[in-house]
Amino acid sequence: MAKWIIDTMHSEIGFKAKHLVISNVSGKFSTFEGTIDSSKDDFSDSKISFAADIASIHTGVEQRDGHLKSADFFDAEKFPKLSFVSSSLKQVSGSDYKLTGDLTMHGVTKPIELEVDFGGVHKDLYSRIIAGFEITGKIKRSEFGLTYNAVTEAGGLVLGDDIKIAINAEIIKQD
């Protein structure tokens, strides 16, 4: 069984949420870690584990970041991490896979399914074996207890419930 770790210098864990129903606000987690255990070259038998520090949330606006860390949203003091543990990674066709597993966020664990584009495996400039993945999906924040919202003067909601997930991950094979 080969062990792989996420290369945090060449990976990004991002998200998008609808704002005022007309545009998206993007953010990312700057501090995260992850491992993959797999004995197959196509990663189809992978066991994936991932965690991100809520305090590392970054949207480019310090005041918004502080609000997202507060009890109104993630409650970083009470729930300092979000995590994911896979239950399966199945090849759909070619480089396309379906990743299923349990996401834990804000003290709530729910099964989710993500789309994966396997970029392949290569040796880098330092002779390390690297694999690349692009992972996308969508979750409903309300299902994880993230229900804070406000209403505009016109009666619309400030924030959408659907959160788009976009992960670009490079992993490094460990010897």
XYZ file of N, CA and C in Angstrom, residues 1-160:
480
model
N 0.865 -1.191 0.000
C 0.000 0.000 0.000
C 0.899 1.237 0.000
N 0.712 2.082 -0.973
C 1.487 3.326 -1.070
C 0.771 4.438 -0.310
N 1.578 5.250 0.367
C 1.031 6.405 1.076
C 1.424 7.665 0.316
N 0.462 8.558 0.145
C 0.652 9.825 -0.530
C 0.210 10.928 0.414
N 0.860 12.092 0.344
C 0.422 13.252 1.127
C 0.159 14.423 0.188
N -0.765 15.271 0.580
C -1.083 16.429 -0.238
C 0.062 17.435 -0.174
N 0.436 17.947 -1.325
C 1.474 18.968 -1.423
C 0.772 20.325 -1.276
N 0.817 20.893 -0.088
C 0.076 22.123 0.189
C 0.606 23.319 -0.598
N 1.854 23.255 -1.052
C 2.408 24.352 -1.849
C 1.845 24.383 -3.266
N 1.333 23.242 -3.728
C 0.828 23.154 -5.096
C -0.626 22.701 -5.143
N -1.366 22.978 -4.077
C -2.768 22.587 -3.992
C -3.585 23.764 -3.479
N -4.880 23.731 -3.783
C -5.766 24.795 -3.329
C -7.141 24.205 -3.017
N -7.687 24.616 -1.884
C -9.001 24.164 -1.450
C -9.917 25.384 -1.474
N -10.780 25.465 -2.479
C -11.593 26.658 -2.658
C -13.080 26.389 -2.623
N -13.849 27.481 -2.514
C -15.308 27.395 -2.514
C -15.893 28.680 -3.073
N -17.148 28.600 -3.491
C -17.895 29.759 -3.977
C -19.299 29.693 -3.407
N -19.809 30.871 -3.027
C -21.177 30.975 -2.530
C -21.869 32.118 -3.261
N -23.145 31.938 -3.564
C -23.921 33.004 -4.201
C -24.113 34.156 -3.220
N -23.955 35.367 -3.723
C -24.173 36.577 -2.931
C -25.234 37.408 -3.638
N -26.285 37.717 -2.932
C -27.407 38.499 -3.471
C -28.028 37.850 -4.712
N -27.829 36.569 -4.872
C -28.365 35.754 -5.954
C -27.862 36.178 -7.344
N -26.939 37.129 -7.405
C -26.492 37.625 -8.706
C -25.017 37.396 -8.985
N -24.245 37.097 -7.964
C -22.810 36.897 -8.170
C -22.287 35.888 -7.160
N -21.016 35.551 -7.297
C -20.381 34.607 -6.391
C -19.309 35.296 -5.561
N -19.161 34.849 -4.331
C -18.039 35.230 -3.482
C -17.189 33.980 -3.329
N -15.894 34.115 -3.593
C -14.977 32.982 -3.526
C -14.119 33.054 -2.273
N -13.673 31.894 -1.851
C -12.760 31.820 -0.722
C -11.954 30.546 -0.786
N -11.049 30.419 0.168
C -10.228 29.213 0.241
C -9.790 28.995 1.672
N -9.278 27.817 1.915
C -8.653 27.487 3.192
C -7.153 27.434 2.950
N -6.397 28.194 3.705
C -4.954 28.286 3.502
C -4.177 27.185 4.213
N -4.744 26.617 5.276
C -4.058 25.580 6.046
C -4.883 24.300 5.989
N -4.271 23.251 5.437
C -4.963 21.969 5.284
C -3.939 20.848 5.189
N -4.430 19.620 5.318
C -3.572 18.436 5.202
C -4.411 17.289 4.669
N -3.752 16.354 4.028
C -4.477 15.208 3.510
C -3.548 14.065 3.166
N -4.099 12.859 3.230
C -3.348 11.656 2.868
C -4.213 10.761 1.992
N -3.552 9.980 1.168
C -4.209 8.963 0.351
C -3.391 7.686 0.501
N -4.078 6.603 0.790
C -3.463 5.278 0.809
C -4.054 4.496 -0.354
N -3.183 3.982 -1.236
C -3.649 3.262 -2.415
C -2.602 2.252 -2.862
N -3.060 1.087 -3.283
C -2.124 0.103 -3.826
C -2.257 -0.022 -5.343
N -3.238 0.681 -5.941
C -3.446 0.608 -7.382
C -2.993 1.890 -8.067
N -2.437 1.740 -9.257
C -1.953 2.893 -10.024
C -3.067 3.857 -10.410
N -4.300 3.364 -10.542
C -5.415 4.232 -10.916
C -6.140 4.810 -9.692
N -5.634 4.524 -8.505
C -6.159 5.039 -7.238
C -7.564 4.543 -6.902
N -8.075 3.548 -7.606
C -9.453 3.099 -7.404
C -9.694 2.446 -6.042
N -8.648 2.041 -5.356
C -8.823 1.461 -4.016
C -8.402 2.446 -2.918
N -8.372 3.719 -3.251
C -7.865 4.755 -2.336
C -8.704 4.918 -1.081
N -8.012 5.200 -0.017
C -8.598 5.666 1.237
C -8.061 7.077 1.418
N -8.962 8.045 1.410
C -8.578 9.461 1.417
C -9.032 10.103 2.713
N -8.144 10.890 3.288
C -8.445 11.622 4.510
C -7.943 13.048 4.333
N -8.776 14.008 4.721
C -8.453 15.409 4.504
C -9.000 16.241 5.660
N -8.282 17.309 6.015
C -8.775 18.248 7.036
C -8.278 19.648 6.709
N -9.112 20.651 7.004
C -8.745 22.055 6.813
C -9.035 22.818 8.097
N -8.156 23.772 8.411
C -8.348 24.626 9.576
C -9.312 25.744 9.226
N -10.417 25.824 9.961
C -11.415 26.865 9.714
C -10.797 28.255 9.898
N -9.902 28.409 10.856
C -9.282 29.717 11.111
C -8.469 30.209 9.920
N -8.167 29.327 8.967
C -7.373 29.727 7.797
C -8.245 30.191 6.635
N -9.544 30.326 6.844
C -10.440 30.757 5.767
C -10.019 32.141 5.281
N -10.021 32.300 3.949
C -9.563 33.558 3.363
C -10.424 33.873 2.137
N -11.118 35.019 2.191
C -11.943 35.454 1.062
C -11.423 36.739 0.444
N -10.348 37.278 1.006
C -9.810 38.532 0.516
C -10.359 39.750 1.239
N -11.309 39.535 2.148
C -11.888 40.627 2.924
C -11.831 40.225 4.399
N -10.968 40.897 5.159
C -10.724 40.527 6.551
C -12.005 40.524 7.394
N -12.868 41.515 7.202
C -14.103 41.587 7.981
C -15.009 40.384 7.678
N -15.117 40.013 6.408
C -15.932 38.845 6.028
C -15.319 37.570 6.594
N -13.992 37.456 6.521
C -13.325 36.276 7.068
C -13.635 36.133 8.557
N -13.579 37.241 9.285
C -13.893 37.220 10.713
C -15.325 36.783 10.964
N -16.251 37.254 10.132
C -17.658 36.860 10.288
C -17.832 35.373 10.001
N -17.154 34.860 8.970
C -17.253 33.435 8.651
C -16.689 32.555 9.767
N -15.697 33.037 10.481
C -15.107 32.277 11.603
C -15.975 32.345 12.853
N -16.901 33.294 12.902
C -17.715 33.526 14.102
C -18.798 32.458 14.267
N -19.507 32.538 15.386
C -20.593 31.604 15.685
C -21.739 31.715 14.684
N -21.855 32.829 13.943
C -22.885 32.952 12.912
C -22.700 31.923 11.801
N -21.458 31.535 11.538
C -21.170 30.600 10.452
C -20.437 29.365 10.976
N -19.120 29.290 10.749
C -18.364 28.084 11.075
C -18.124 27.863 12.565
N -18.133 28.917 13.345
C -17.836 28.838 14.779
C -16.484 28.145 14.979
N -15.435 28.785 14.442
C -14.086 28.206 14.441
C -13.578 27.864 15.832
N -14.017 28.596 16.836
C -13.568 28.306 18.195
C -14.106 26.958 18.672
N -15.350 26.674 18.371
C -15.987 25.423 18.793
C -15.699 24.272 17.829
N -15.630 24.591 16.527
C -15.406 23.580 15.481
C -14.213 24.015 14.625
N -12.994 23.781 15.101
C -11.803 24.340 14.444
C -11.418 23.709 13.102
N -11.987 22.561 12.770
C -11.606 21.887 11.525
C -12.831 21.399 10.771
N -12.682 21.307 9.460
C -13.614 20.512 8.663
C -12.809 19.333 8.154
N -13.467 18.204 7.936
C -12.730 17.019 7.508
C -13.548 16.193 6.528
N -12.842 15.370 5.789
C -13.451 14.461 4.816
C -12.734 13.127 4.906
N -13.517 12.037 4.911
C -12.978 10.680 4.867
C -13.726 9.938 3.777
N -12.993 9.393 2.823
C -13.624 8.742 1.674
C -14.202 7.381 2.028
N -15.220 7.008 1.254
C -15.732 5.638 1.322
C -15.455 4.909 0.006
N -15.353 5.672 -1.112
C -14.975 5.041 -2.382
C -14.527 6.079 -3.400
N -13.700 5.628 -4.313
C -13.280 6.406 -5.481
C -13.445 5.463 -6.662
N -14.405 5.782 -7.542
C -14.712 4.883 -8.659
C -14.493 5.581 -9.989
N -13.805 4.879 -10.877
C -13.581 5.406 -12.215
C -14.886 5.333 -13.001
N -15.290 6.460 -13.595
C -16.494 6.528 -14.415
C -16.112 6.234 -15.860
N -15.110 6.960 -16.362
C -14.545 6.696 -17.689
C -13.298 7.542 -17.849
N -12.292 6.996 -18.481
C -11.051 7.729 -18.705
C -10.497 8.297 -17.417
N -10.346 9.626 -17.370
C -9.795 10.278 -16.184
C -10.875 10.757 -15.211
N -12.144 10.454 -15.517
C -13.254 10.901 -14.671
C -13.605 9.863 -13.608
N -13.702 10.353 -12.364
C -14.008 9.503 -11.222
C -15.133 10.129 -10.394
N -15.769 9.311 -9.557
C -16.705 9.765 -8.537
C -16.087 9.435 -7.180
N -16.007 10.454 -6.327
C -15.471 10.291 -4.988
C -16.622 10.453 -4.005
N -16.814 9.476 -3.158
C -17.839 9.574 -2.122
C -17.172 9.444 -0.763
N -17.814 10.051 0.219
C -17.298 9.966 1.572
C -18.087 10.856 2.498
N -17.605 10.964 3.717
C -18.273 11.755 4.753
C -17.533 13.061 4.988
N -18.274 14.159 4.862
C -17.766 15.486 5.171
C -18.280 15.876 6.545
N -17.363 16.306 7.405
C -17.735 16.801 8.731
C -17.393 18.272 8.788
N -18.436 19.063 9.081
C -18.273 20.503 9.141
C -19.255 21.040 10.169
N -18.791 21.932 11.023
C -19.657 22.566 12.018
C -20.315 21.520 12.925
N -19.592 20.417 13.168
C -20.084 19.364 14.053
C -21.084 18.415 13.425
N -21.319 18.539 12.116
C -22.287 17.698 11.414
C -21.547 16.878 10.359
N -21.842 15.583 10.303
C -21.242 14.693 9.309
C -22.317 14.233 8.340
N -22.045 14.413 7.046
C -22.987 14.019 5.992
C -22.207 13.392 4.843
N -22.827 12.403 4.162
C -22.184 11.860 2.960
C -22.278 12.857 1.812
N -21.204 12.941 1.023
C -21.202 13.790 -0.167
C -20.590 13.018 -1.324
N -20.842 13.516 -2.535
C -20.251 12.934 -3.736
C -19.591 14.058 -4.520
N -18.381 13.812 -4.981
C -17.613 14.805 -5.720
C -17.167 14.241 -7.060
N -17.002 15.131 -8.028
C -16.476 14.768 -9.340
C -14.958 14.923 -9.294
N -14.245 13.971 -9.871
C -12.781 14.005 -9.866
C -12.262 13.837 -11.288
N -11.330 14.706 -11.659
C -10.596 14.555 -12.913
C -9.156 14.221 -12.520
N -8.757 12.991 -12.793
C -7.418 12.508 -12.466
C -6.458 12.970 -13.551
N -5.527 13.854 -13.184
C -4.601 14.432 -14.149
C -3.439 13.540 -14.527
N -3.196 12.508 -13.740
C -2.099 11.606 -14.048
C -1.014 11.621 -12.996
N 0.041 10.870 -13.290
C 1.178 10.714 -12.376
C 2.450 11.051 -13.145
N 3.319 11.852 -12.510
C 4.585 12.238 -13.137
C 5.675 12.328 -12.082
N 6.922 12.291 -12.558
C 8.067 12.519 -11.691
C 8.409 14.004 -11.781
N 8.606 14.666 -10.625
C 8.917 16.096 -10.647
C 10.429 16.325 -10.765
N 10.849 17.576 -10.680
C 12.265 17.936 -10.836
C 13.162 17.359 -9.741
N 12.544 16.930 -8.626
C 13.299 16.378 -7.496
C 13.192 14.860 -7.437
N 12.723 14.253 -8.539
C 12.553 12.799 -8.676
C 11.471 12.240 -7.754
N 10.570 13.088 -7.286
C 9.439 12.615 -6.483
C 8.303 12.228 -7.436
N 7.509 11.234 -7.040
C 6.354 10.822 -7.827
C 5.163 11.672 -7.361
N 4.537 12.376 -8.323
C 3.455 13.319 -8.048
C 2.218 12.901 -8.841
N 1.053 12.989 -8.217
C -0.217 12.766 -8.907
C -1.061 14.026 -8.766
N -1.890 14.290 -9.771
C -2.711 15.491 -9.742
C -4.181 15.200 -9.935
N -5.015 15.968 -9.236
C -6.461 15.795 -9.289
C -7.146 17.157 -9.283
N -8.239 17.258 -10.019
C -9.138 18.396 -9.920
C -10.460 17.833 -9.401
N -10.945 18.387 -8.291
C -12.120 17.846 -7.615
C -13.159 18.956 -7.493
N -14.377 18.667 -7.913
C -15.444 19.660 -7.849
C -16.710 19.028 -7.284
N -17.573 19.874 -6.761
C -18.841 19.399 -6.252
C -19.649 20.530 -5.671
N -20.768 20.156 -5.070
C -21.647 21.149 -4.481
C -22.278 20.551 -3.231
N -22.362 21.363 -2.192
C -23.047 20.957 -0.958
C -24.028 22.056 -0.575
N -24.955 21.713 0.294
C -25.872 22.692 0.875
C -25.366 23.008 2.277
N -25.029 24.267 2.505
C -24.471 24.656 3.799
C -25.464 24.437 4.925
N -26.759 24.582 4.642
C -27.786 24.403 5.680
C -27.789 22.977 6.237
N -27.391 21.994 5.419
C -27.345 20.606 5.881
C -26.255 20.386 6.929
N -25.335 21.342 7.037
C -24.252 21.257 8.015
C -24.437 22.265 9.147
N -25.646 22.781 9.287
C -25.941 23.705 10.373
C -25.475 25.125 10.132
N -25.048 25.446 8.918
C -24.625 26.802 8.573
C -25.835 27.527 7.973
N -26.670 28.047 8.838
C -27.965 28.574 8.403
C -28.073 30.086 8.470
N -27.043 30.774 8.935
C -27.108 32.236 9.026
C -27.423 32.839 7.664
N -28.294 33.837 7.666
C -28.588 34.569 6.443
C -29.210 35.902 6.827
N -29.336 36.747 5.876
C -30.002 38.035 6.042
C -30.898 38.235 4.832
N -31.849 39.147 4.962
C -32.803 39.414 3.894
C -32.577 40.834 3.390
N -32.584 40.988 2.070
C -32.425 42.322 1.478
C -33.737 43.097 1.593
N -33.685 44.372 1.288
C -34.898 45.209 1.311
C -35.975 44.657 0.396
N -35.560 44.050 -0.710
C -36.512 43.496 -1.673
C -37.036 42.127 -1.253
N -36.540 41.592 -0.132
C -37.013 40.303 0.367
C -36.193 39.114 -0.061
N -35.113 39.335 -0.802
C -34.249 38.229 -1.225
C -33.209 37.891 -0.174
N -32.692 36.690 -0.244
C -31.654 36.266 0.684
C -30.291 36.779 0.237
N -29.471 37.155 1.201
C -28.130 37.651 0.909
C -27.222 36.522 0.436
N -27.351 35.340 1.049
C -26.469 34.215 0.729
C -27.236 33.013 0.203
N -26.683 32.386 -0.809
C -27.258 31.154 -1.320
C -26.913 29.986 -0.414
